[in-house]
Coordinates of C-alpha atoms and ligand atoms in Angstrom, one line a residue:
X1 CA 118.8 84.3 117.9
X2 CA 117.2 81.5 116.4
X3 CA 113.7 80.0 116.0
X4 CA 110.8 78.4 114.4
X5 CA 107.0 79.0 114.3
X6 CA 104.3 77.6 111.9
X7 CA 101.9 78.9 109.4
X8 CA 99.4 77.3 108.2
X9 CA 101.1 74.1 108.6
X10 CA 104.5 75.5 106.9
X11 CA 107.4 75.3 109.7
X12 CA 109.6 78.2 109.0
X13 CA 112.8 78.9 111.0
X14 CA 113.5 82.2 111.1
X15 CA 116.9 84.2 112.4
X16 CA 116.0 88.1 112.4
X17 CA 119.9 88.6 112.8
X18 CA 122.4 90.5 110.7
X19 CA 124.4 93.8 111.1
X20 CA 121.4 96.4 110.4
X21 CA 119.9 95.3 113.7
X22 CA 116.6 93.4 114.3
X23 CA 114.6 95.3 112.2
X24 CA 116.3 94.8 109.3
X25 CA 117.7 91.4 110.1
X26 CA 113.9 90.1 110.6
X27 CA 112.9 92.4 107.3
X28 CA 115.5 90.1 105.3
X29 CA 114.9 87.1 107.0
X30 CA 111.4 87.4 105.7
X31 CA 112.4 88.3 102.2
X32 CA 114.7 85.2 102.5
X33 CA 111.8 82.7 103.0
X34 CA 109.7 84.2 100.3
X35 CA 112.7 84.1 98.0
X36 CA 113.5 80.5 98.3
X37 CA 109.6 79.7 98.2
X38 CA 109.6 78.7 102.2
X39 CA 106.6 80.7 102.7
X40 CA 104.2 80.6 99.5
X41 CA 102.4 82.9 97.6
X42 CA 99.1 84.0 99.4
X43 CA 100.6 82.2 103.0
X44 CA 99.2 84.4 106.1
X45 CA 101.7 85.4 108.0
X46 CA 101.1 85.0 111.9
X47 CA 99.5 88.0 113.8
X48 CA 103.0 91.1 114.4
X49 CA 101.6 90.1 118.3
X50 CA 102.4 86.6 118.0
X51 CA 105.4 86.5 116.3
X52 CA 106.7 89.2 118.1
X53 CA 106.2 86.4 121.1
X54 CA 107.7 83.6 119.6
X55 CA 111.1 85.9 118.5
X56 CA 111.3 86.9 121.8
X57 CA 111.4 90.9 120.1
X58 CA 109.0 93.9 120.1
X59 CA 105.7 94.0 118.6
X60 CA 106.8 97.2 116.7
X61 CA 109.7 95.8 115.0
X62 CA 108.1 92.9 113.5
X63 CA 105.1 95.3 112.5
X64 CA 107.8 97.9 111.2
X65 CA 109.1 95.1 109.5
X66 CA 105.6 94.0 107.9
X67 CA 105.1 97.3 106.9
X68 CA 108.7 97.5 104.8
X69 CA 107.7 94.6 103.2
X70 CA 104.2 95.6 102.2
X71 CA 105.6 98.3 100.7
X72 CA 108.2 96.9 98.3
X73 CA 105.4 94.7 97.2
X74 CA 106.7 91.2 99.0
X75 CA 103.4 90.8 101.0
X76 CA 100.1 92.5 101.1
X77 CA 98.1 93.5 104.8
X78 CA 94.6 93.7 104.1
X79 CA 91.9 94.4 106.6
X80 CA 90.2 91.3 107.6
X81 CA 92.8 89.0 105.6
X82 CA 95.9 89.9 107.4
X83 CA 99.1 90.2 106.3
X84 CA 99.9 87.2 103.5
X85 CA 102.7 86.8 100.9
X86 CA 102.2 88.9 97.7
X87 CA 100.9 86.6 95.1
X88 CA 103.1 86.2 92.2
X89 CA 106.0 86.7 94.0
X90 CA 109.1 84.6 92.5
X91 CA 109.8 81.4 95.1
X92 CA 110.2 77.8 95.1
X93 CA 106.7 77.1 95.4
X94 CA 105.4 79.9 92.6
X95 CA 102.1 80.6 91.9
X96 CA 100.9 83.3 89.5
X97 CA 99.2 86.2 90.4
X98 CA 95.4 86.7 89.4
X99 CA 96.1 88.8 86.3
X100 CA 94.0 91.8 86.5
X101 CA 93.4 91.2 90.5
X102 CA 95.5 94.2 92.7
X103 CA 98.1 92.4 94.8
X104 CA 96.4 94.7 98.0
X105 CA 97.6 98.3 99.3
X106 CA 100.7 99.2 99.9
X107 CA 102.1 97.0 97.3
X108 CA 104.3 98.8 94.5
X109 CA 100.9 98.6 91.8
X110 CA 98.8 100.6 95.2
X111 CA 98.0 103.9 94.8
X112 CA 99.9 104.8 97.9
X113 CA 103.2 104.3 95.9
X114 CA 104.8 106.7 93.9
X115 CA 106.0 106.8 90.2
X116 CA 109.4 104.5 89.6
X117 CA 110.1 104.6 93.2
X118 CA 108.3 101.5 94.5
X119 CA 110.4 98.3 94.1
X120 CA 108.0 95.8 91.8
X121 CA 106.9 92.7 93.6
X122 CA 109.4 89.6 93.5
X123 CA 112.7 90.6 91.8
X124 CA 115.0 88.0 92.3
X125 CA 118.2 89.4 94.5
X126 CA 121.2 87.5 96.4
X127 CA 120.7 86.1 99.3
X128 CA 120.4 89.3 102.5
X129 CA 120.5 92.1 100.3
X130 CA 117.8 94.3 100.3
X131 CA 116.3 94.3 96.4
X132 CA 117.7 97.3 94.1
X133 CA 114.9 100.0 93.5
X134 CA 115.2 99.5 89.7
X135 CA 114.2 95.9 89.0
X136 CA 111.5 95.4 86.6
X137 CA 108.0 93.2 88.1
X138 CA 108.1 89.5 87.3
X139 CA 104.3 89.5 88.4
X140 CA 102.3 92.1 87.3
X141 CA 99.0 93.5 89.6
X142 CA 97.1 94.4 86.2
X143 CA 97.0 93.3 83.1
X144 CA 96.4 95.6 80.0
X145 CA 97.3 93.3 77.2
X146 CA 94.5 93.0 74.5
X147 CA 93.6 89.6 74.0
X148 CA 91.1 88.7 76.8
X149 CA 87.3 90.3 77.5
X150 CA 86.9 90.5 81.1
X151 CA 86.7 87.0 82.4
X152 CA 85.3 87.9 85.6
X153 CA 82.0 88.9 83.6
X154 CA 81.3 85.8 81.8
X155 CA 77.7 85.1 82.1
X156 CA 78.0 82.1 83.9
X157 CA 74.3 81.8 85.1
X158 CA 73.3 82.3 81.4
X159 CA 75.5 80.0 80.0
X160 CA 75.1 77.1 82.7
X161 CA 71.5 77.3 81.7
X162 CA 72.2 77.1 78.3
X163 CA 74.1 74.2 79.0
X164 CA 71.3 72.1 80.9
X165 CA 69.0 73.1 77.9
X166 CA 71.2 71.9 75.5
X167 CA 71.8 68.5 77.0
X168 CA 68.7 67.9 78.4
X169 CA 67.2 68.3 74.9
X170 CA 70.2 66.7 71.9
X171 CA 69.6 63.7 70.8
X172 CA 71.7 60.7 72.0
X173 CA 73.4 60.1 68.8
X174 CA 74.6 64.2 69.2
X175 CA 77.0 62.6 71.6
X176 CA 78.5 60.5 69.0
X177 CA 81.9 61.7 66.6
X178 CA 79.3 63.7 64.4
X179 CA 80.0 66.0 61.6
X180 CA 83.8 67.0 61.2
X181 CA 82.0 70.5 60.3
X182 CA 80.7 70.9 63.2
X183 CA 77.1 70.0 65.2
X184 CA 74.5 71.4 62.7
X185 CA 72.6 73.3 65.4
X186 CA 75.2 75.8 66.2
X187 CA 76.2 75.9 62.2
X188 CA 72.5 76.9 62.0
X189 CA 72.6 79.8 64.5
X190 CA 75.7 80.9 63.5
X191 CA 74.1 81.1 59.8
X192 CA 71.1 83.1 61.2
X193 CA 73.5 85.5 63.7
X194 CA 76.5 86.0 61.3
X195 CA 73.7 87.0 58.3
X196 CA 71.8 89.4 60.8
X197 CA 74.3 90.9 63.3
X198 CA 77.5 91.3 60.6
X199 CA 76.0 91.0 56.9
X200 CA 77.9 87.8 56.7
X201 CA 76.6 85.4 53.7
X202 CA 76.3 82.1 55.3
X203 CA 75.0 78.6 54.4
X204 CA 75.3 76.2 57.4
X205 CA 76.7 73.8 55.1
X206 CA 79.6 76.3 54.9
X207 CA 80.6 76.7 57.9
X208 CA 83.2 74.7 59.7
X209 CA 83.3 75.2 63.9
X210 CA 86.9 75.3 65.1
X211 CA 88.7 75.5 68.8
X212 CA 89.0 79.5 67.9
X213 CA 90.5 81.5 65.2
X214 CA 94.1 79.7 65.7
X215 CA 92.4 76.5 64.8
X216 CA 91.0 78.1 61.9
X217 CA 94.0 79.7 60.3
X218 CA 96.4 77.1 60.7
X219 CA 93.5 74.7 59.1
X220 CA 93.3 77.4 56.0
X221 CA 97.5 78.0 56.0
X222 CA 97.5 74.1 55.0
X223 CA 94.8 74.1 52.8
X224 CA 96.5 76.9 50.9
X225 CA 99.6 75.5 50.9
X226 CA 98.2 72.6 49.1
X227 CA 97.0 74.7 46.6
X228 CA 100.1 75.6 45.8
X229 CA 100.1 79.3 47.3
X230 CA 103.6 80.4 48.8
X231 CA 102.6 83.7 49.9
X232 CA 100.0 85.0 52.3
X233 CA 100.7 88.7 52.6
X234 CA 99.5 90.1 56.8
X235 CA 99.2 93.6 57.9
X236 CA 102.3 95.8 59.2
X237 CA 100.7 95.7 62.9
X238 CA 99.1 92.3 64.3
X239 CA 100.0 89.3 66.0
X240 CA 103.0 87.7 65.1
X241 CA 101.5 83.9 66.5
X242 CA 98.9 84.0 64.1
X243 CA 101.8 85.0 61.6
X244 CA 103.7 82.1 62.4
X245 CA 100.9 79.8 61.9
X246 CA 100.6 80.7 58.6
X247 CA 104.4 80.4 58.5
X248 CA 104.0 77.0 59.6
X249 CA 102.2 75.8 57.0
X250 CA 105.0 76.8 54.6
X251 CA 103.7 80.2 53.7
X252 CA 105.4 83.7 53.0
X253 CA 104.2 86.2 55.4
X254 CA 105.1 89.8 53.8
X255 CA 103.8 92.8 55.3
X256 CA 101.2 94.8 53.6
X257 CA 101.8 98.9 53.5
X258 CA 100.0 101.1 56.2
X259 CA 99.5 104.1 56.2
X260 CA 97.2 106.5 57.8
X261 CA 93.8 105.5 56.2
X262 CA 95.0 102.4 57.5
X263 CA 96.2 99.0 56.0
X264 CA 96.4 98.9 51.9
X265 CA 95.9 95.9 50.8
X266 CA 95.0 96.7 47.2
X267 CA 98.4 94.9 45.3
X268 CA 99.3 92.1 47.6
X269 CA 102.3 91.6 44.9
X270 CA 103.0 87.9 44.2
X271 CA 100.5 87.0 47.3
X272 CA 97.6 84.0 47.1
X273 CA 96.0 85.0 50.0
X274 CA 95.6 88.0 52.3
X275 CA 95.0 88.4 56.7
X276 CA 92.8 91.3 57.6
X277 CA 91.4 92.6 60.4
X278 CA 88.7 94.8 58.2
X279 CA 86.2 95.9 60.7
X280 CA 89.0 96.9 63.3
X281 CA 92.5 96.7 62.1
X282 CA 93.9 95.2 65.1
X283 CA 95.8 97.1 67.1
X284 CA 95.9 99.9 65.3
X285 CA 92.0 100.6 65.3
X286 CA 91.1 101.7 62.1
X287 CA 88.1 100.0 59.9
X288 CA 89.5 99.7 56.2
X289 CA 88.3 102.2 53.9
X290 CA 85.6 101.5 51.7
X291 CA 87.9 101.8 48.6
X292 CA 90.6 99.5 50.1
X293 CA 87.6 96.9 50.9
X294 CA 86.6 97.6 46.5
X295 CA 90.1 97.2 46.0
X296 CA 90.8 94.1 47.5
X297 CA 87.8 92.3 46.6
X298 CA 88.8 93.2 43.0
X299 CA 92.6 91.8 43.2
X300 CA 90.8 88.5 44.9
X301 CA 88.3 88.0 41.6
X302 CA 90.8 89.2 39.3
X303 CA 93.6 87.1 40.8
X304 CA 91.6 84.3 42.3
X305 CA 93.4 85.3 45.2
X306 CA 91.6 84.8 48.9
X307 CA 91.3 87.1 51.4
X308 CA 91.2 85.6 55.2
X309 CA 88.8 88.0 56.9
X310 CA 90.0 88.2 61.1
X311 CA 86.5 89.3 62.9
X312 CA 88.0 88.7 65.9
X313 CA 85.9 91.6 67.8
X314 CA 83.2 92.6 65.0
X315 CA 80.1 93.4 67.9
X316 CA 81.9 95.8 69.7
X317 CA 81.5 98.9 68.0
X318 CA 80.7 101.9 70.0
X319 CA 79.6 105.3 68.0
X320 CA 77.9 104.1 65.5
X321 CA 75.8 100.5 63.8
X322 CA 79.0 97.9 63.2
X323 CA 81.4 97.9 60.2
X324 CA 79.9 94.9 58.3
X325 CA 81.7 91.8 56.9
X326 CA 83.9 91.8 54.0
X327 CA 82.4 88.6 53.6
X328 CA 79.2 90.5 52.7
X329 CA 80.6 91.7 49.5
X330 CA 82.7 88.9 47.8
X331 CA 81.3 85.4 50.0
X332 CA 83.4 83.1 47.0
X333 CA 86.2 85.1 47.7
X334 CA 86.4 86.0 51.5
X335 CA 87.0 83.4 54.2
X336 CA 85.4 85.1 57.1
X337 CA 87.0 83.5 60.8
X338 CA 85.2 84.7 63.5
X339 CA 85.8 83.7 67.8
X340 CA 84.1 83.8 70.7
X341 CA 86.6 84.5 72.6
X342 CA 86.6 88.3 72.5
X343 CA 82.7 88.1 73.3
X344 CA 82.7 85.3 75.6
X345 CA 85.6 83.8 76.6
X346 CA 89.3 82.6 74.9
X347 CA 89.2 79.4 77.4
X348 CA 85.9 78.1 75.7
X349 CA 88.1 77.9 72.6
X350 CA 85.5 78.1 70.1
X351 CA 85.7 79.7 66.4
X352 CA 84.3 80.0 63.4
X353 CA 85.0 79.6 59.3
X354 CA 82.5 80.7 57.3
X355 CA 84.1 79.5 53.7
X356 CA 83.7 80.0 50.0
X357 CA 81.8 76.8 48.9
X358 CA 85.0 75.8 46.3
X359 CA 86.9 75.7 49.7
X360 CA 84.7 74.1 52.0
X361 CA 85.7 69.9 51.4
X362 CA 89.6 71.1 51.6
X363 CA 88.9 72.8 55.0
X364 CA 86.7 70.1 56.7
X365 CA 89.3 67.4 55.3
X366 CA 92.5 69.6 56.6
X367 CA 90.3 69.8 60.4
X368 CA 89.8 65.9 60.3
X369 CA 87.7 63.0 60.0
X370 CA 85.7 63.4 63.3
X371 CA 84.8 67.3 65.1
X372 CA 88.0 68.0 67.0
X373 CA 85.5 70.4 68.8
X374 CA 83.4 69.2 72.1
X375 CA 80.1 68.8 71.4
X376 CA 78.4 69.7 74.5
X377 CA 80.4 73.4 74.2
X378 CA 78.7 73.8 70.4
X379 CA 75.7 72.7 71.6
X380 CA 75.5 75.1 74.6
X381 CA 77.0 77.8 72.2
X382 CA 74.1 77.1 69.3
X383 CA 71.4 77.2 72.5
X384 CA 72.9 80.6 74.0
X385 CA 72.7 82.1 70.3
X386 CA 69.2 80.9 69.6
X387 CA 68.0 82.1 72.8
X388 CA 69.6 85.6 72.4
X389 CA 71.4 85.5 75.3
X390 CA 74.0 86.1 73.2
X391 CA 72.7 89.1 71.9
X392 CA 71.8 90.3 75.0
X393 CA 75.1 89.6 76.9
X394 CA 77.0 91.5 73.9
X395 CA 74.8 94.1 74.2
X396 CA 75.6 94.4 78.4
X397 CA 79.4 94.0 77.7
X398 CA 79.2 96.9 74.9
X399 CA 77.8 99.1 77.2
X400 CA 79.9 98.2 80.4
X401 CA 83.5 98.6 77.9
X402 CA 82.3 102.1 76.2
X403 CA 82.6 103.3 79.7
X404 CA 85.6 102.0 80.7
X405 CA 86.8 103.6 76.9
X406 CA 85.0 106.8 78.6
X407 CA 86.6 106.7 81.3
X408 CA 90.1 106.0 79.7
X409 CA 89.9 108.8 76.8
X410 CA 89.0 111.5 79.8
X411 CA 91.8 110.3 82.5
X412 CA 94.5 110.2 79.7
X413 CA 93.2 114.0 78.7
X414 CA 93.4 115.1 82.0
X415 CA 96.7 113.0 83.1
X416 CA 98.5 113.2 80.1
X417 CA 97.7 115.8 77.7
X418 CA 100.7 114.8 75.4
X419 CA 99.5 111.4 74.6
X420 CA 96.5 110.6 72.3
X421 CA 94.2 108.1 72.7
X422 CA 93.4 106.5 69.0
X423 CA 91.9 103.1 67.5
X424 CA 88.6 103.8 70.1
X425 CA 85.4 103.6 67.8
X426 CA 85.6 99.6 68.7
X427 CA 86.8 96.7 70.4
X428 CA 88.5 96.3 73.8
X429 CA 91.8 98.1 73.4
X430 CA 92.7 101.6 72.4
X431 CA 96.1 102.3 70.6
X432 CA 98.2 105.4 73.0
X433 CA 100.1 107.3 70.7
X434 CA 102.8 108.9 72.7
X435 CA 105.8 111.3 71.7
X436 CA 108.1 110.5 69.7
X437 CA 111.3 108.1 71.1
X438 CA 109.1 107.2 73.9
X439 CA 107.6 104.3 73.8
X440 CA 110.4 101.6 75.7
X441 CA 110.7 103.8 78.0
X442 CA 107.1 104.5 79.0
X443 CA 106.5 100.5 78.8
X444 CA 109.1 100.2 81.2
X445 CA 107.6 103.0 83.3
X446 CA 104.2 101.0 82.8
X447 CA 106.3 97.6 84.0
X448 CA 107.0 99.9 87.2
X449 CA 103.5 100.3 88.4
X450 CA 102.9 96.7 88.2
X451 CA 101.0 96.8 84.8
X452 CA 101.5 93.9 82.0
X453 CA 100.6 95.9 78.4
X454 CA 102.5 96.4 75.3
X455 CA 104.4 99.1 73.4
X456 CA 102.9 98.7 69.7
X457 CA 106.6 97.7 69.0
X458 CA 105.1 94.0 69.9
X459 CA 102.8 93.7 67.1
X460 CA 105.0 95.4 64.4
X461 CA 105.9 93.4 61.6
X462 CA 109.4 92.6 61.4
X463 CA 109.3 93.7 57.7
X464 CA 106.4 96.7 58.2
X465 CA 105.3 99.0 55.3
X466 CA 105.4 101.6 57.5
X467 CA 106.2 105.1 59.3
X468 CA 107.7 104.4 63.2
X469 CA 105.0 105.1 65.3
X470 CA 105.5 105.4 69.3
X471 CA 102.5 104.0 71.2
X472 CA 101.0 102.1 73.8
X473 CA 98.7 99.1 73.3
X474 CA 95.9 99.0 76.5
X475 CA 93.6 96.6 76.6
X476 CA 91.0 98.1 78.4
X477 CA 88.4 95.1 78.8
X478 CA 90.8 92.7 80.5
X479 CA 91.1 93.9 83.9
X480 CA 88.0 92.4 85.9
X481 CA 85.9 95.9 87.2
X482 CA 87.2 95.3 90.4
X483 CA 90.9 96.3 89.2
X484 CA 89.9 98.5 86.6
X485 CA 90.0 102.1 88.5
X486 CA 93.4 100.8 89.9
X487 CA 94.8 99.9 86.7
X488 CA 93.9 102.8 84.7
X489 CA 95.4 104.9 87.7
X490 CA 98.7 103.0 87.8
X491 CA 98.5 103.5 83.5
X492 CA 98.2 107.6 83.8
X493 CA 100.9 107.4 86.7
X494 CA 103.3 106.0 83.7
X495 CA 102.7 108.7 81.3
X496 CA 104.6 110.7 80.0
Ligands
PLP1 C1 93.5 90.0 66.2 C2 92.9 88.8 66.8 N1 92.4 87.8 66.1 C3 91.8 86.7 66.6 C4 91.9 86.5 68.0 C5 91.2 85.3 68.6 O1 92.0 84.2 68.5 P1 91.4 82.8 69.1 O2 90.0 82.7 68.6 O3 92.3 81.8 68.7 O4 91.4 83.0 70.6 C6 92.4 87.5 68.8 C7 92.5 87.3 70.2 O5 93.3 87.8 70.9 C8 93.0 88.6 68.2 O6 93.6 89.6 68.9

């Protein structure tokens, strides 16, 4: 039997034939189109009644054969939205998933599917065969990796009006190449927000804006190159891109010890320069300890050594007032790099230096000759910070992430009384220490029920100073609300 019908303008010939009878032969003919990217990501699929007319079969079989589908995760039946291809779902036309956005009920990431049973959404299989029940998603339903606040609460209304402020009251000229520092309004706001909010020393003059903390630390990774440094020592756990930018710039990147006070960055050995996350080690959680922050100050002054201060996610502390700046204590000798991305948004791309004045011509000359950063961004960003909408939206988010850091301490307790939930006094991930020889496994477990996170084995060090430790990294702000109670569901399901 052979025939065609049409979806939203996609002609799609169908034969629901093969030896398993029509059932199955309509079940892979589906899987078929989806494979080879015939029927898209997100296409509705017609009504089980009026396909069921044009194959000339019964209503119940293609509706069985919906239902088989929707349950190894190929498409999604939703009340009101019908049944549609599973977004993310590998095919010719490919579109990615929503991270953080459930792919609908009844998919493998549902909470109608059970542990390691499910088959993911999308694995890639021959032609006709059904898909084998261990194949890892290609697409996951909810993200967990730290990186990202949640997106879907940018203040938009805030910011847009911000915006129209900030446009409706620069100066012509503002539009012009400008400063290569940066537009002197937000260098003045960040001055009076930095000083107040995170005991940060800063002169406007000082400060150089930058398209994030990347920006920022490839800018310093040539500047102390130049200098002649060969060697800027990072912590045992981090992020191995921001390694590599130092790297890049034709620097050593030995791993400093850790241990469980945390990193110890007191004898950085033949290092110029030190990374630290001081405030919140990231991932591992832990602020430095006030003798560590002495004892590197005192290696940078006695060395002449510099210490790159990472305050990626300084504002969200949770039990008690904010670890301040390192900065605060030694501003000739710290560089203190600070984002909006963890507080705003990574897509607005916009960071912060605040540097030691002997450093501050190197740094503007190694950024450029004009601002490599959109003006009408820092100008919005300087209006949103002098209007203390800043302050109030970190304020909102604190509150909104302690409870999801609530709500993930007590479901793990419950769930999973062998795992321990660490690193939690700040930011937007928690460290899951689990037992030992554990952790590949339960990340593939965690791959199972559609969630994207990653074992703390990603942000090792290659060359670590430091015990093995078995543990999950969860970044708990990512997920947009909506997907939040899913995705901490689908994490406890992977627990050991
Ligand atoms: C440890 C750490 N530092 C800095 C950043 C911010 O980097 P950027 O400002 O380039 O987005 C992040 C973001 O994920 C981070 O995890």
């Amino acid at each position: 039997m052979a025939n065609s019908w049409a979806t939203l303008g996609v002609d799609l010939h169908l034969e629901p034939i093969g030896p398993g009878g029509l059932r199955r032969g309509l079940t892979d003919a589906l899987r078929d189109a989806v494979r080879s990217g015939r029927l898209a990501p997100a296409t509705r699929l017609p009504s089980s009644r009026s396909l069921a007319a044009d194959l000339g079969i019964a209503r119940n079989t293609v509706a069985e054969a919906y239902a088989d589908l929707v349950a190894e995760g190929w498409l999604t039946a939703r009340q009101g939205s019908g049944t549609r291809v599973a977004p993310g779902v590998p095919g010719g036309t490919e579109r990615p998933a929503e991270p953080g956005t459930p792919t609908g009920s009844g998919t493998p990431t549902g909470s109608g599917t059970p542990a390691g049973t499910g088959t993911p959404a999308g694995p890639a299989q021959p032609a006709r065969a059904r898909p084998p029940r261990r194949t890892p998603v290609l697409r996951p339903a909810y993200d967990l990796v730290p990186g990202s606040p949640d997106l879907a609460a940018f203040p938009r209304t805030e910011w847009l009006k911000a915006a129209r402020r900030a446009l409706t009251t620069a100066p012509f000229h503002a539009l012009g190449y400008g400063d290569p520092r940066g537009r002197p309004e937000l260098r003045t706001a960040l001055a009076g927000y930095l000083a107040r909010a995170r005991g940060v020393r800063a002169d406007p003059g000082t400060i150089v804006i930058t398209a994030g903390f990347s920006h920022a630390l490839g800018i310093l990774g040539g500047v102390l190159r130049a200098r002649g440094v060969r060697t800027a020592a990072v912590e045992s756990y981090g992020l191995d891109v921001h390694w590599a930018l130092l790297r890049k710039a034709g620097l050593a990147t030995p791993a400093l010890p850790f241990d469980g006070f945390g990193t110890d960055p007191g004898e950085p050995g033949e290092a110029g320069a030190v990374l630290l996350t001081p405030a919140h080690q990231f991932p591992m959680g832990t602020a430095l300890h006030p003798d560590r922050r002495a004892a590197v100050v005192a290696w940078a002054r006695r060395t002449g050594g510099l210490v790159l201060e990472d305050d990626y996610d300084g504002e969200f502390r949770y039990d008690r007032q904010p670890v301040g700046a390192l900065q605060g204590l030694a501003p000739d000798r710290v560089v203190y790099l600070g984002t909006a991305s963890k507080s705003l948004a990574p897509g607005l791309r916009l960071g912060w230096m605040v540097l030691p004045p002997e450093l501050a011509e190197e740094a503007v000359a190694a950024k450029g000759r004009v601002d490599t950063v959109g003006v009408l961004d820092q100008l919005t960003l300087a209006d949103f910070l002098a209007s203390g909408a800043y302050d109030r939206h970190v304020r909102s988010s604190r509150l909104r992430y302690r409870r999801r850091r609530d709500a993930l301490a007590a479901a793990v307790a419950e769930r999973a009384p062998e795992v321990r939930v660490t690193g939690i006094a700040a930011g937007l991930h928690a460290v899951l220490r689990l037992p030992p020889g554990t952790e590949e496994s339960v990340v593939q477990a965690a791959a199972w029920q559609g969630l994207a996170l990653h074992g703390l084995a990603f942000h090792r060090h290659p060359r670590a100073v430091a015990d093995p430790l078995d543990a999950l990294v969860v970044g708990y702000g990512t997920p947009p609300d909506s997907a939040w109670t899913g995705a901490l569901d689908a994490l406890c399901r992977a627990l050991p």
